[in-house]
Amino acid sequence: MTSTLYNSQGILHPRGFRSPEPGFGDSDGAELVSVSWNQDYSCFSSGTSHGFRIYNCEPFKETFRRELKDGGFKIVEMLFRSNILALVGGGPNSQYPSNKVLIWDDHQSRCISEFSFRSEIRAVKLRRDRIVVVLEHKIYVYNFMDLRLLHQIENLANPRGLCCLSHHMNTSVLACPGVRRGEVRVEHFGLNMVQIINAHDANIACMTMTLDGLLLSTASTKGTLIRIFNTMDGTRLQEVRRGTDRADIYSIAFSPNVQWLAVSSDKGTVHIFSLRVRVSGEDSHSTEHETSSNSLQALVTPASGVNPGSSLSFLRGVLPRYFSSVWSFAQFHVPEVTQFFAAFGAQNTIAIIGMDGSFYRCSFDPVNGGEMTQLEYVRFLKPGTLK
């Protein structure tokens, strides 16, 4: 692994990277290669065959785009709403290598650093003080200010690039697959502590954390059960059921108030689950030790709806497990032909972005649940040949 930085005069230009040339390409010619939410789900990025674009969700609008002559990007990772992005080449005819991360400053319209690896990059995750690069068998954690390598984490084969970070400044938490099937490794860097969670029997397919890193939600390649864990001690706090047949889980997202969980899969339904866990008693000035001691409580939230369960749940332990399962509270149906990724918006709304270039915004009834109501639909880009 190597990294290249600008010198103090800012004249070192990373080899192989050219600055964007505004006006090249057109919206009809660009094809969609990837989509990705920013850390608080207020924006999303799309990697295209000719560059990348950034969109605001509420109200929906394209905020800017960069068109490049040398192809596009399979990874466009934002840092909240800042000018900093991490880019990894990919898509049809891209001349940007898939084993190199480019850290792009859009205010300066230049690449400010790069990292090169010997194998393909599966994901890049950013927080304000860290850059995390995910390879299939290893994760590298760098300090953002000086790009110093801080940690190297070995894991089981991770072709999906699974990794999630906390984003509160008083907690520094990273979750990734462990070294055994169905295992999640949680690094509490501020506490110098590692928590191993045996989350599933099958391999991990999808995971997410709350912004403070105290709650983790996971799904396996079986795709039937979604589980929520306390990252401090590994306790399983809740389990909900997406369905009884196998599914590929595309996304899991907590609502900002940790009252709801959204799940999307290849079955063409976005599910909303009501959560019985929440983070309480947080103080913005608390340390990571103080936050970890007693801020997690498992409780029923009276103001929210309740997930429906089987009418045979009273026979728990006698009938097969799914008869006592907790099912989704609200649902929204999307086409099954492509991947969709869901996240929470304001006032009981859900935003959904698809690899077919579609954007949905819908609302759910927090008391009665059921079918969600579509509020908005936009076709922001045509799908590409690379999914």
mmCIF file of C-alpha atoms in Angstrom:
data_model
loop_
_atom_site.group_PDB
_atom_site.id
_atom_site.type_symbol
_atom_site.label_atom_id
_atom_site.label_comp_id
_atom_site.label_asym_id
_atom_site.label_seq_id
_atom_site.Cartn_x
_atom_site.Cartn_y
_atom_site.Cartn_z
ATOM 1 C CA MET A 1 0.000 0.000 0.000
ATOM 2 C CA THR A 2 1.299 3.472 -0.882
ATOM 3 C CA SER A 3 -0.046 6.977 -0.470
ATOM 4 C CA THR A 4 0.730 10.190 -2.344
ATOM 5 C CA LEU A 5 0.276 13.677 -0.915
ATOM 6 C CA TYR A 6 0.561 17.193 -2.229
ATOM 7 C CA ASN A 7 3.665 18.969 -1.027
ATOM 8 C CA SER A 8 3.518 22.314 0.772
ATOM 9 C CA GLN A 9 3.259 24.216 -2.519
ATOM 10 C CA GLY A 10 0.441 21.996 -3.716
ATOM 11 C CA ILE A 11 2.102 21.265 -7.051
ATOM 12 C CA LEU A 12 2.344 17.489 -6.908
ATOM 13 C CA HIS A 13 -0.320 16.057 -9.214
ATOM 14 C CA PRO A 14 -1.157 12.372 -8.592
ATOM 15 C CA ARG A 15 -0.221 10.373 -11.643
ATOM 16 C CA GLY A 16 -3.157 9.261 -13.757
ATOM 17 C CA PHE A 17 -5.735 11.677 -12.320
ATOM 18 C CA ARG A 18 -6.984 14.606 -14.368
ATOM 19 C CA SER A 19 -9.004 17.492 -13.059
ATOM 20 C CA PRO A 20 -12.661 17.612 -14.137
ATOM 21 C CA GLU A 21 -13.417 19.543 -17.276
ATOM 22 C CA PRO A 22 -16.833 21.214 -16.929
ATOM 23 C CA GLY A 23 -19.069 20.837 -19.910
ATOM 24 C CA PHE A 24 -17.786 17.462 -21.053
ATOM 25 C CA GLY A 25 -20.490 14.873 -21.504
ATOM 26 C CA ASP A 26 -24.235 15.310 -21.211
ATOM 27 C CA SER A 27 -26.977 13.950 -18.987
ATOM 28 C CA ASP A 28 -28.239 11.646 -21.726
ATOM 29 C CA GLY A 29 -24.824 10.032 -22.183
ATOM 30 C CA ALA A 30 -24.006 9.332 -18.520
ATOM 31 C CA GLU A 31 -24.970 5.944 -17.129
ATOM 32 C CA LEU A 32 -25.415 5.096 -13.467
ATOM 33 C CA VAL A 33 -22.633 2.998 -11.895
ATOM 34 C CA SER A 34 -23.245 3.413 -8.140
ATOM 35 C CA VAL A 35 -25.327 5.236 -5.536
ATOM 36 C CA SER A 36 -24.448 5.996 -1.928
ATOM 37 C CA TRP A 37 -25.964 7.969 0.971
ATOM 38 C CA ASN A 38 -23.993 10.511 2.926
ATOM 39 C CA GLN A 39 -23.654 9.936 6.680
ATOM 40 C CA ASP A 40 -26.923 11.599 7.765
ATOM 41 C CA TYR A 41 -28.963 10.598 4.668
ATOM 42 C CA SER A 42 -29.627 14.223 3.697
ATOM 43 C CA CYS A 43 -27.818 13.776 0.359
ATOM 44 C CA PHE A 44 -26.675 10.999 -1.902
ATOM 45 C CA SER A 45 -24.023 10.597 -4.543
ATOM 46 C CA SER A 46 -24.127 8.775 -7.849
ATOM 47 C CA GLY A 47 -21.066 7.494 -9.640
ATOM 48 C CA THR A 48 -21.603 7.643 -13.380
ATOM 49 C CA SER A 49 -19.808 6.443 -16.487
ATOM 50 C CA HIS A 50 -18.489 10.010 -16.939
ATOM 51 C CA GLY A 51 -17.880 11.229 -13.377
ATOM 52 C CA PHE A 52 -20.147 11.784 -10.393
ATOM 53 C CA ARG A 53 -23.151 13.797 -9.213
ATOM 54 C CA ILE A 54 -24.499 14.893 -5.843
ATOM 55 C CA TYR A 55 -28.216 15.196 -5.015
ATOM 56 C CA ASN A 56 -30.106 16.801 -2.148
ATOM 57 C CA CYS A 57 -33.100 14.809 -0.832
ATOM 58 C CA GLU A 58 -35.467 17.400 0.685
ATOM 59 C CA PRO A 59 -36.225 19.126 -1.577
ATOM 60 C CA PHE A 60 -34.931 16.809 -4.259
ATOM 61 C CA LYS A 61 -32.452 18.483 -6.605
ATOM 62 C CA GLU A 62 -29.100 17.874 -8.215
ATOM 63 C CA THR A 63 -26.650 20.105 -6.367
ATOM 64 C CA PHE A 64 -23.625 19.631 -8.632
ATOM 65 C CA ARG A 65 -21.902 17.286 -11.046
ATOM 66 C CA ARG A 66 -18.414 16.669 -12.332
ATOM 67 C CA GLU A 67 -17.930 15.259 -15.817
ATOM 68 C CA LEU A 68 -14.618 13.563 -16.664
ATOM 69 C CA LYS A 69 -13.057 12.441 -19.931
ATOM 70 C CA ASP A 70 -11.459 9.333 -18.490
ATOM 71 C CA GLY A 71 -14.528 7.497 -17.247
ATOM 72 C CA GLY A 72 -16.375 7.176 -14.000
ATOM 73 C CA PHE A 73 -16.400 5.897 -10.430
ATOM 74 C CA LYS A 74 -17.825 2.887 -8.658
ATOM 75 C CA ILE A 75 -17.360 4.528 -5.227
ATOM 76 C CA VAL A 76 -18.257 8.147 -4.459
ATOM 77 C CA GLU A 77 -18.165 8.549 -0.681
ATOM 78 C CA MET A 78 -19.300 11.887 0.758
ATOM 79 C CA LEU A 79 -18.315 13.455 4.082
ATOM 80 C CA PHE A 80 -21.682 14.792 5.270
ATOM 81 C CA ARG A 81 -22.297 17.912 3.106
ATOM 82 C CA SER A 82 -18.677 18.995 2.885
ATOM 83 C CA ASN A 83 -16.463 19.552 -0.158
ATOM 84 C CA ILE A 84 -14.445 16.373 0.528
ATOM 85 C CA LEU A 85 -15.177 13.125 -1.338
ATOM 86 C CA ALA A 86 -13.433 9.783 -1.710
ATOM 87 C CA LEU A 87 -13.432 8.392 -5.271
ATOM 88 C CA VAL A 88 -12.595 4.944 -6.636
ATOM 89 C CA GLY A 89 -12.650 4.243 -10.360
ATOM 90 C CA GLY A 90 -15.083 1.825 -11.965
ATOM 91 C CA GLY A 91 -17.768 1.410 -14.576
ATOM 92 C CA PRO A 92 -17.597 0.972 -18.341
ATOM 93 C CA ASN A 93 -14.294 2.141 -19.871
ATOM 94 C CA SER A 94 -13.084 3.888 -16.718
ATOM 95 C CA GLN A 95 -9.375 4.702 -16.781
ATOM 96 C CA TYR A 96 -9.288 5.301 -13.030
ATOM 97 C CA PRO A 97 -7.973 2.163 -11.285
ATOM 98 C CA SER A 98 -10.165 0.208 -8.875
ATOM 99 C CA ASN A 99 -7.255 -0.222 -6.441
ATOM 100 C CA LYS A 100 -6.689 3.496 -5.813
ATOM 101 C CA VAL A 101 -8.592 5.914 -3.537
ATOM 102 C CA LEU A 102 -8.592 9.562 -4.603
ATOM 103 C CA ILE A 103 -9.434 12.137 -1.916
ATOM 104 C CA TRP A 104 -11.068 14.974 -3.832
ATOM 105 C CA ASP A 105 -11.526 18.556 -2.600
ATOM 106 C CA ASP A 106 -14.287 20.010 -4.731
ATOM 107 C CA HIS A 107 -13.722 23.585 -3.514
ATOM 108 C CA GLN A 108 -10.197 23.441 -4.886
ATOM 109 C CA SER A 109 -11.229 21.180 -7.790
ATOM 110 C CA ARG A 110 -8.279 18.935 -7.241
ATOM 111 C CA CYS A 111 -7.170 15.624 -5.783
ATOM 112 C CA ILE A 112 -5.431 16.330 -2.451
ATOM 113 C CA SER A 113 -4.197 12.798 -1.766
ATOM 114 C CA GLU A 114 -4.385 9.219 -2.945
ATOM 115 C CA PHE A 115 -3.948 5.703 -1.576
ATOM 116 C CA SER A 116 -2.900 2.760 -3.753
ATOM 117 C CA PHE A 117 -3.331 -0.901 -2.866
ATOM 118 C CA ARG A 118 -2.440 -4.235 -4.412
ATOM 119 C CA SER A 119 -6.050 -5.444 -4.603
ATOM 120 C CA GLU A 120 -9.441 -4.013 -5.495
ATOM 121 C CA ILE A 121 -11.014 -1.566 -3.069
ATOM 122 C CA ARG A 122 -14.430 -2.755 -1.867
ATOM 123 C CA ALA A 123 -15.515 0.340 0.076
ATOM 124 C CA VAL A 124 -14.323 3.628 1.546
ATOM 125 C CA LYS A 125 -15.846 5.144 4.694
ATOM 126 C CA LEU A 126 -15.224 8.670 5.955
ATOM 127 C CA ARG A 127 -15.706 10.478 9.208
ATOM 128 C CA ARG A 128 -14.352 13.892 10.114
ATOM 129 C CA ASP A 129 -11.166 12.496 11.658
ATOM 130 C CA ARG A 130 -10.726 9.154 9.859
ATOM 131 C CA ILE A 131 -10.448 7.574 6.410
ATOM 132 C CA VAL A 132 -11.265 3.864 6.277
ATOM 133 C CA VAL A 133 -10.394 1.762 3.228
ATOM 134 C CA VAL A 134 -11.975 -1.692 2.941
ATOM 135 C CA LEU A 135 -10.329 -4.461 0.926
ATOM 136 C CA GLU A 136 -11.708 -7.979 0.686
ATOM 137 C CA HIS A 137 -9.587 -9.368 3.525
ATOM 138 C CA LYS A 138 -8.292 -6.285 5.318
ATOM 139 C CA ILE A 139 -9.362 -2.850 6.551
ATOM 140 C CA TYR A 140 -7.015 0.146 6.869
ATOM 141 C CA VAL A 141 -7.822 3.070 9.191
ATOM 142 C CA TYR A 142 -6.031 6.402 8.636
ATOM 143 C CA ASN A 143 -5.920 9.692 10.474
ATOM 144 C CA PHE A 144 -7.556 12.316 8.248
ATOM 145 C CA MET A 145 -5.220 15.181 9.136
ATOM 146 C CA ASP A 146 -1.869 13.620 8.251
ATOM 147 C CA LEU A 147 -2.992 10.333 6.570
ATOM 148 C CA ARG A 148 -1.022 8.332 9.127
ATOM 149 C CA LEU A 149 -1.978 4.642 9.246
ATOM 150 C CA LEU A 150 -3.540 3.961 12.655
ATOM 151 C CA HIS A 151 -5.026 0.464 12.475
ATOM 152 C CA GLN A 152 -5.085 -2.642 10.271
ATOM 153 C CA ILE A 153 -7.920 -5.139 10.771
ATOM 154 C CA GLU A 154 -7.983 -8.646 9.315
ATOM 155 C CA ASN A 155 -11.359 -10.158 8.520
ATOM 156 C CA LEU A 156 -13.174 -12.941 6.721
ATOM 157 C CA ALA A 157 -13.621 -12.531 2.962
ATOM 158 C CA ASN A 158 -15.658 -9.335 2.603
ATOM 159 C CA PRO A 159 -16.552 -8.900 -1.093
ATOM 160 C CA ARG A 160 -19.442 -6.552 -0.225
ATOM 161 C CA GLY A 161 -17.095 -4.151 1.549
ATOM 162 C CA LEU A 162 -19.154 -4.222 4.746
ATOM 163 C CA CYS A 163 -18.025 -1.651 7.297
ATOM 164 C CA CYS A 164 -19.742 1.075 9.301
ATOM 165 C CA LEU A 165 -18.535 3.927 11.500
ATOM 166 C CA SER A 166 -19.891 6.059 14.308
ATOM 167 C CA HIS A 167 -20.050 9.784 13.584
ATOM 168 C CA HIS A 168 -20.306 11.431 17.000
ATOM 169 C CA MET A 169 -17.047 13.069 17.948
ATOM 170 C CA ASN A 170 -17.198 11.620 21.489
ATOM 171 C CA THR A 171 -17.384 8.029 20.216
ATOM 172 C CA SER A 172 -15.042 6.296 17.776
ATOM 173 C CA VAL A 173 -16.564 2.961 16.772
ATOM 174 C CA LEU A 174 -16.034 0.739 13.728
ATOM 175 C CA ALA A 175 -17.983 -2.450 12.921
ATOM 176 C CA CYS A 176 -16.985 -4.989 10.273
ATOM 177 C CA PRO A 177 -17.199 -8.735 9.636
ATOM 178 C CA GLY A 178 -15.051 -10.813 11.965
ATOM 179 C CA VAL A 179 -12.775 -13.716 11.152
ATOM 180 C CA ARG A 180 -15.536 -16.336 11.486
ATOM 181 C CA ARG A 181 -18.801 -16.809 9.619
ATOM 182 C CA GLY A 182 -21.661 -14.727 11.035
ATOM 183 C CA GLU A 183 -19.342 -12.794 13.337
ATOM 184 C CA VAL A 184 -19.143 -9.005 13.689
ATOM 185 C CA ARG A 185 -16.071 -7.277 15.095
ATOM 186 C CA VAL A 186 -16.761 -3.963 16.861
ATOM 187 C CA GLU A 187 -13.767 -1.722 17.542
ATOM 188 C CA HIS A 188 -14.267 0.895 20.273
ATOM 189 C CA PHE A 189 -11.119 2.852 19.524
ATOM 190 C CA GLY A 190 -11.682 5.459 22.259
ATOM 191 C CA LEU A 191 -11.948 2.715 24.875
ATOM 192 C CA ASN A 192 -9.233 0.502 23.355
ATOM 193 C CA MET A 193 -11.785 -2.310 23.416
ATOM 194 C CA VAL A 194 -12.911 -4.946 20.896
ATOM 195 C CA GLN A 195 -16.336 -6.597 21.104
ATOM 196 C CA ILE A 196 -16.978 -9.768 19.078
ATOM 197 C CA ILE A 197 -20.677 -10.385 18.337
ATOM 198 C CA ASN A 198 -21.891 -13.755 17.055
ATOM 199 C CA ALA A 199 -24.699 -12.186 15.077
ATOM 200 C CA HIS A 200 -25.823 -14.975 12.705
ATOM 201 C CA ASP A 201 -25.139 -18.552 11.677
ATOM 202 C CA ALA A 202 -24.673 -17.539 8.024
ATOM 203 C CA ASN A 203 -22.311 -14.896 6.612
ATOM 204 C CA ILE A 204 -23.112 -11.240 7.262
ATOM 205 C CA ALA A 205 -24.826 -9.585 4.282
ATOM 206 C CA CYS A 206 -25.621 -6.086 5.575
ATOM 207 C CA MET A 207 -25.006 -3.983 8.676
ATOM 208 C CA THR A 208 -25.453 -0.469 10.009
ATOM 209 C CA MET A 209 -24.912 1.466 13.238
ATOM 210 C CA THR A 210 -26.520 4.441 14.903
ATOM 211 C CA LEU A 211 -24.540 7.663 14.527
ATOM 212 C CA ASP A 212 -23.162 7.278 18.061
ATOM 213 C CA GLY A 213 -22.119 3.675 17.424
ATOM 214 C CA LEU A 214 -24.014 2.270 20.403
ATOM 215 C CA LEU A 215 -26.486 0.171 18.397
ATOM 216 C CA LEU A 216 -25.719 -2.234 15.562
ATOM 217 C CA SER A 217 -28.205 -3.878 13.202
ATOM 218 C CA THR A 218 -27.293 -6.860 11.028
ATOM 219 C CA ALA A 219 -28.705 -9.293 8.479
ATOM 220 C CA SER A 220 -27.202 -12.494 7.120
ATOM 221 C CA THR A 221 -27.107 -13.919 3.615
ATOM 222 C CA LYS A 222 -30.264 -15.833 4.514
ATOM 223 C CA GLY A 223 -32.055 -12.481 4.777
ATOM 224 C CA THR A 224 -34.996 -13.519 6.943
ATOM 225 C CA LEU A 225 -34.088 -12.034 10.340
ATOM 226 C CA ILE A 226 -32.804 -8.568 11.242
ATOM 227 C CA ARG A 227 -31.109 -8.241 14.625
ATOM 228 C CA ILE A 228 -30.209 -5.271 16.823
ATOM 229 C CA PHE A 229 -27.276 -5.409 19.247
ATOM 230 C CA ASN A 230 -25.706 -3.305 21.974
ATOM 231 C CA THR A 231 -22.168 -2.724 20.684
ATOM 232 C CA MET A 232 -20.731 -2.263 24.179
ATOM 233 C CA ASP A 233 -21.447 -5.756 25.504
ATOM 234 C CA GLY A 234 -22.785 -7.569 22.420
ATOM 235 C CA THR A 235 -26.254 -8.113 23.901
ATOM 236 C CA ARG A 236 -28.976 -8.868 21.359
ATOM 237 C CA LEU A 237 -31.706 -6.350 22.091
ATOM 238 C CA GLN A 238 -34.312 -7.164 19.435
ATOM 239 C CA GLU A 239 -35.008 -9.427 16.472
ATOM 240 C CA VAL A 240 -37.507 -8.768 13.680
ATOM 241 C CA ARG A 241 -38.496 -10.836 10.669
ATOM 242 C CA ARG A 242 -38.465 -9.597 7.075
ATOM 243 C CA GLY A 243 -40.005 -12.835 5.746
ATOM 244 C CA THR A 244 -39.695 -16.602 5.672
ATOM 245 C CA ASP A 245 -38.008 -17.049 2.274
ATOM 246 C CA ARG A 246 -34.368 -16.265 1.554
ATOM 247 C CA ALA A 247 -33.602 -12.710 0.425
ATOM 248 C CA ASP A 248 -30.622 -10.503 -0.393
ATOM 249 C CA ILE A 249 -30.705 -7.545 2.017
ATOM 250 C CA TYR A 250 -29.562 -4.348 0.292
ATOM 251 C CA SER A 251 -29.809 -1.798 3.104
ATOM 252 C CA ILE A 252 -30.616 -1.317 6.780
ATOM 253 C CA ALA A 253 -31.119 2.142 8.326
ATOM 254 C CA PHE A 254 -31.973 3.462 11.787
ATOM 255 C CA SER A 255 -34.191 6.514 12.119
ATOM 256 C CA PRO A 256 -32.448 9.461 13.825
ATOM 257 C CA ASN A 257 -34.514 8.949 16.989
ATOM 258 C CA VAL A 258 -33.811 5.179 16.944
ATOM 259 C CA GLN A 259 -37.557 4.511 16.971
ATOM 260 C CA TRP A 260 -37.707 2.858 13.530
ATOM 261 C CA LEU A 261 -35.653 0.586 11.301
ATOM 262 C CA ALA A 262 -35.882 0.485 7.477
ATOM 263 C CA VAL A 263 -34.865 -2.591 5.489
ATOM 264 C CA SER A 264 -34.743 -3.101 1.701
ATOM 265 C CA SER A 265 -34.143 -6.357 -0.162
ATOM 266 C CA ASP A 266 -34.426 -8.044 -3.549
ATOM 267 C CA LYS A 267 -38.041 -8.971 -2.799
ATOM 268 C CA GLY A 268 -39.269 -5.553 -3.913
ATOM 269 C CA THR A 269 -40.508 -4.349 -0.503
ATOM 270 C CA VAL A 270 -39.076 -1.722 1.832
ATOM 271 C CA HIS A 271 -40.036 -2.677 5.383
ATOM 272 C CA ILE A 272 -40.333 -0.378 8.407
ATOM 273 C CA PHE A 273 -40.008 -1.961 11.851
ATOM 274 C CA SER A 274 -40.845 -0.384 15.193
ATOM 275 C CA LEU A 275 -37.938 -0.652 17.636
ATOM 276 C CA ARG A 276 -38.169 -1.388 21.349
ATOM 277 C CA VAL A 277 -34.705 -0.014 22.037
ATOM 278 C CA ARG A 278 -33.500 3.517 22.167
ATOM 279 C CA VAL A 279 -30.577 5.542 23.402
ATOM 280 C CA SER A 280 -31.588 7.663 26.377
ATOM 281 C CA GLY A 281 -29.895 10.086 28.710
ATOM 282 C CA GLU A 282 -27.227 11.135 26.224
ATOM 283 C CA ASP A 283 -25.320 14.294 26.937
ATOM 284 C CA SER A 284 -23.356 16.058 24.230
ATOM 285 C CA HIS A 285 -20.491 16.622 26.670
ATOM 286 C CA SER A 286 -20.288 13.046 27.953
ATOM 287 C CA THR A 287 -17.155 11.038 27.377
ATOM 288 C CA GLU A 288 -17.140 7.676 25.668
ATOM 289 C CA HIS A 289 -16.835 5.975 29.067
ATOM 290 C CA GLU A 290 -19.821 7.867 30.434
ATOM 291 C CA THR A 291 -21.895 7.185 27.337
ATOM 292 C CA SER A 292 -21.154 3.483 27.520
ATOM 293 C CA SER A 293 -22.148 2.983 31.150
ATOM 294 C CA ASN A 294 -25.916 3.297 31.215
ATOM 295 C CA SER A 295 -27.242 5.105 28.152
ATOM 296 C CA LEU A 296 -28.752 2.026 26.504
ATOM 297 C CA GLN A 297 -32.129 0.866 27.700
ATOM 298 C CA ALA A 298 -34.412 -1.757 26.173
ATOM 299 C CA LEU A 299 -37.941 -0.453 26.488
ATOM 300 C CA VAL A 300 -41.335 -0.334 24.802
ATOM 301 C CA THR A 301 -42.097 3.031 23.245
ATOM 302 C CA PRO A 302 -45.789 3.722 23.940
ATOM 303 C CA ALA A 303 -46.100 6.564 21.417
ATOM 304 C CA SER A 304 -45.062 4.440 18.474
ATOM 305 C CA GLY A 305 -46.829 1.695 16.584
ATOM 306 C CA VAL A 306 -46.197 -1.930 17.372
ATOM 307 C CA ASN A 307 -44.939 -4.485 14.867
ATOM 308 C CA PRO A 308 -47.560 -7.163 14.162
ATOM 309 C CA GLY A 309 -46.813 -10.660 15.382
ATOM 310 C CA SER A 310 -48.236 -14.038 14.528
ATOM 311 C CA SER A 311 -51.650 -14.874 15.972
ATOM 312 C CA LEU A 312 -50.025 -18.112 17.131
ATOM 313 C CA SER A 313 -47.301 -16.361 19.109
ATOM 314 C CA PHE A 314 -48.770 -17.732 22.340
ATOM 315 C CA LEU A 315 -47.404 -21.120 21.216
ATOM 316 C CA ARG A 316 -43.849 -19.793 21.269
ATOM 317 C CA GLY A 317 -41.431 -22.700 21.754
ATOM 318 C CA VAL A 318 -43.930 -25.270 20.464
ATOM 319 C CA LEU A 319 -44.443 -24.266 16.836
ATOM 320 C CA PRO A 320 -41.594 -23.373 14.448
ATOM 321 C CA ARG A 321 -39.864 -20.115 15.247
ATOM 322 C CA TYR A 322 -41.492 -17.946 12.579
ATOM 323 C CA PHE A 323 -44.911 -18.334 14.207
ATOM 324 C CA SER A 324 -43.701 -16.187 17.109
ATOM 325 C CA SER A 325 -41.855 -13.663 14.933
ATOM 326 C CA VAL A 326 -42.238 -9.890 14.900
ATOM 327 C CA TRP A 327 -43.111 -8.655 11.403
ATOM 328 C CA SER A 328 -42.829 -5.253 9.745
ATOM 329 C CA PHE A 329 -44.983 -2.321 10.777
ATOM 330 C CA ALA A 330 -45.146 -0.510 7.389
ATOM 331 C CA GLN A 331 -44.253 -1.392 3.790
ATOM 332 C CA PHE A 332 -43.565 0.220 0.421
ATOM 333 C CA HIS A 333 -43.266 -1.728 -2.832
ATOM 334 C CA VAL A 334 -40.610 -1.086 -5.485
ATOM 335 C CA PRO A 335 -39.613 -3.037 -8.625
ATOM 336 C CA GLU A 336 -37.695 -6.257 -7.949
ATOM 337 C CA VAL A 337 -35.410 -5.818 -10.971
ATOM 338 C CA THR A 338 -32.691 -3.733 -9.290
ATOM 339 C CA GLN A 339 -31.151 -2.717 -5.966
ATOM 340 C CA PHE A 340 -32.838 -0.110 -3.761
ATOM 341 C CA PHE A 341 -31.417 1.591 -0.667
ATOM 342 C CA ALA A 342 -33.703 3.161 1.941
ATOM 343 C CA ALA A 343 -33.132 5.844 4.587
ATOM 344 C CA PHE A 344 -35.223 8.055 6.864
ATOM 345 C CA GLY A 345 -36.179 11.629 6.105
ATOM 346 C CA ALA A 346 -38.072 14.166 8.185
ATOM 347 C CA GLN A 347 -41.505 13.649 9.789
ATOM 348 C CA ASN A 348 -42.044 9.920 9.255
ATOM 349 C CA THR A 349 -40.825 9.854 5.672
ATOM 350 C CA ILE A 350 -38.572 7.418 3.832
ATOM 351 C CA ALA A 351 -36.257 8.212 0.926
ATOM 352 C CA ILE A 352 -35.370 5.382 -1.462
ATOM 353 C CA ILE A 353 -32.724 5.447 -4.200
ATOM 354 C CA GLY A 354 -32.416 2.749 -6.853
ATOM 355 C CA MET A 355 -29.775 1.475 -9.222
ATOM 356 C CA ASP A 356 -32.319 2.072 -11.993
ATOM 357 C CA GLY A 357 -31.839 5.825 -11.406
ATOM 358 C CA SER A 358 -35.068 6.334 -9.478
ATOM 359 C CA PHE A 359 -35.741 8.305 -6.305
ATOM 360 C CA TYR A 360 -38.836 7.790 -4.156
ATOM 361 C CA ARG A 361 -40.031 9.697 -1.130
ATOM 362 C CA CYS A 362 -42.912 8.223 0.837
ATOM 363 C CA SER A 363 -44.551 8.583 4.239
ATOM 364 C CA PHE A 364 -45.775 6.079 6.807
ATOM 365 C CA ASP A 365 -48.436 6.308 9.511
ATOM 366 C CA PRO A 366 -46.564 6.071 12.857
ATOM 367 C CA VAL A 367 -49.677 4.827 14.652
ATOM 368 C CA ASN A 368 -51.387 2.433 12.238
ATOM 369 C CA GLY A 369 -48.578 1.468 9.858
ATOM 370 C CA GLY A 370 -49.569 -0.497 6.755
ATOM 371 C CA GLU A 371 -48.880 0.550 3.183
ATOM 372 C CA MET A 372 -46.830 3.727 2.856
ATOM 373 C CA THR A 373 -47.962 6.673 0.742
ATOM 374 C CA GLN A 374 -45.800 7.778 -2.195
ATOM 375 C CA LEU A 375 -45.066 11.508 -2.045
ATOM 376 C CA GLU A 376 -42.519 11.949 -4.814
ATOM 377 C CA TYR A 377 -40.891 10.083 -7.672
ATOM 378 C CA VAL A 378 -37.948 11.313 -9.765
ATOM 379 C CA ARG A 379 -35.911 9.573 -12.457
ATOM 380 C CA PHE A 380 -32.520 11.199 -11.867
ATOM 381 C CA LEU A 381 -30.341 9.110 -14.184
ATOM 382 C CA LYS A 382 -30.615 6.168 -16.545
ATOM 383 C CA PRO A 383 -29.248 2.835 -15.338
ATOM 384 C CA GLY A 384 -25.905 1.614 -16.596
ATOM 385 C CA THR A 385 -24.594 -1.766 -17.629
ATOM 386 C CA LEU A 386 -22.695 -2.274 -14.346
ATOM 387 C CA LYS A 387 -24.839 -3.029 -11.313
#
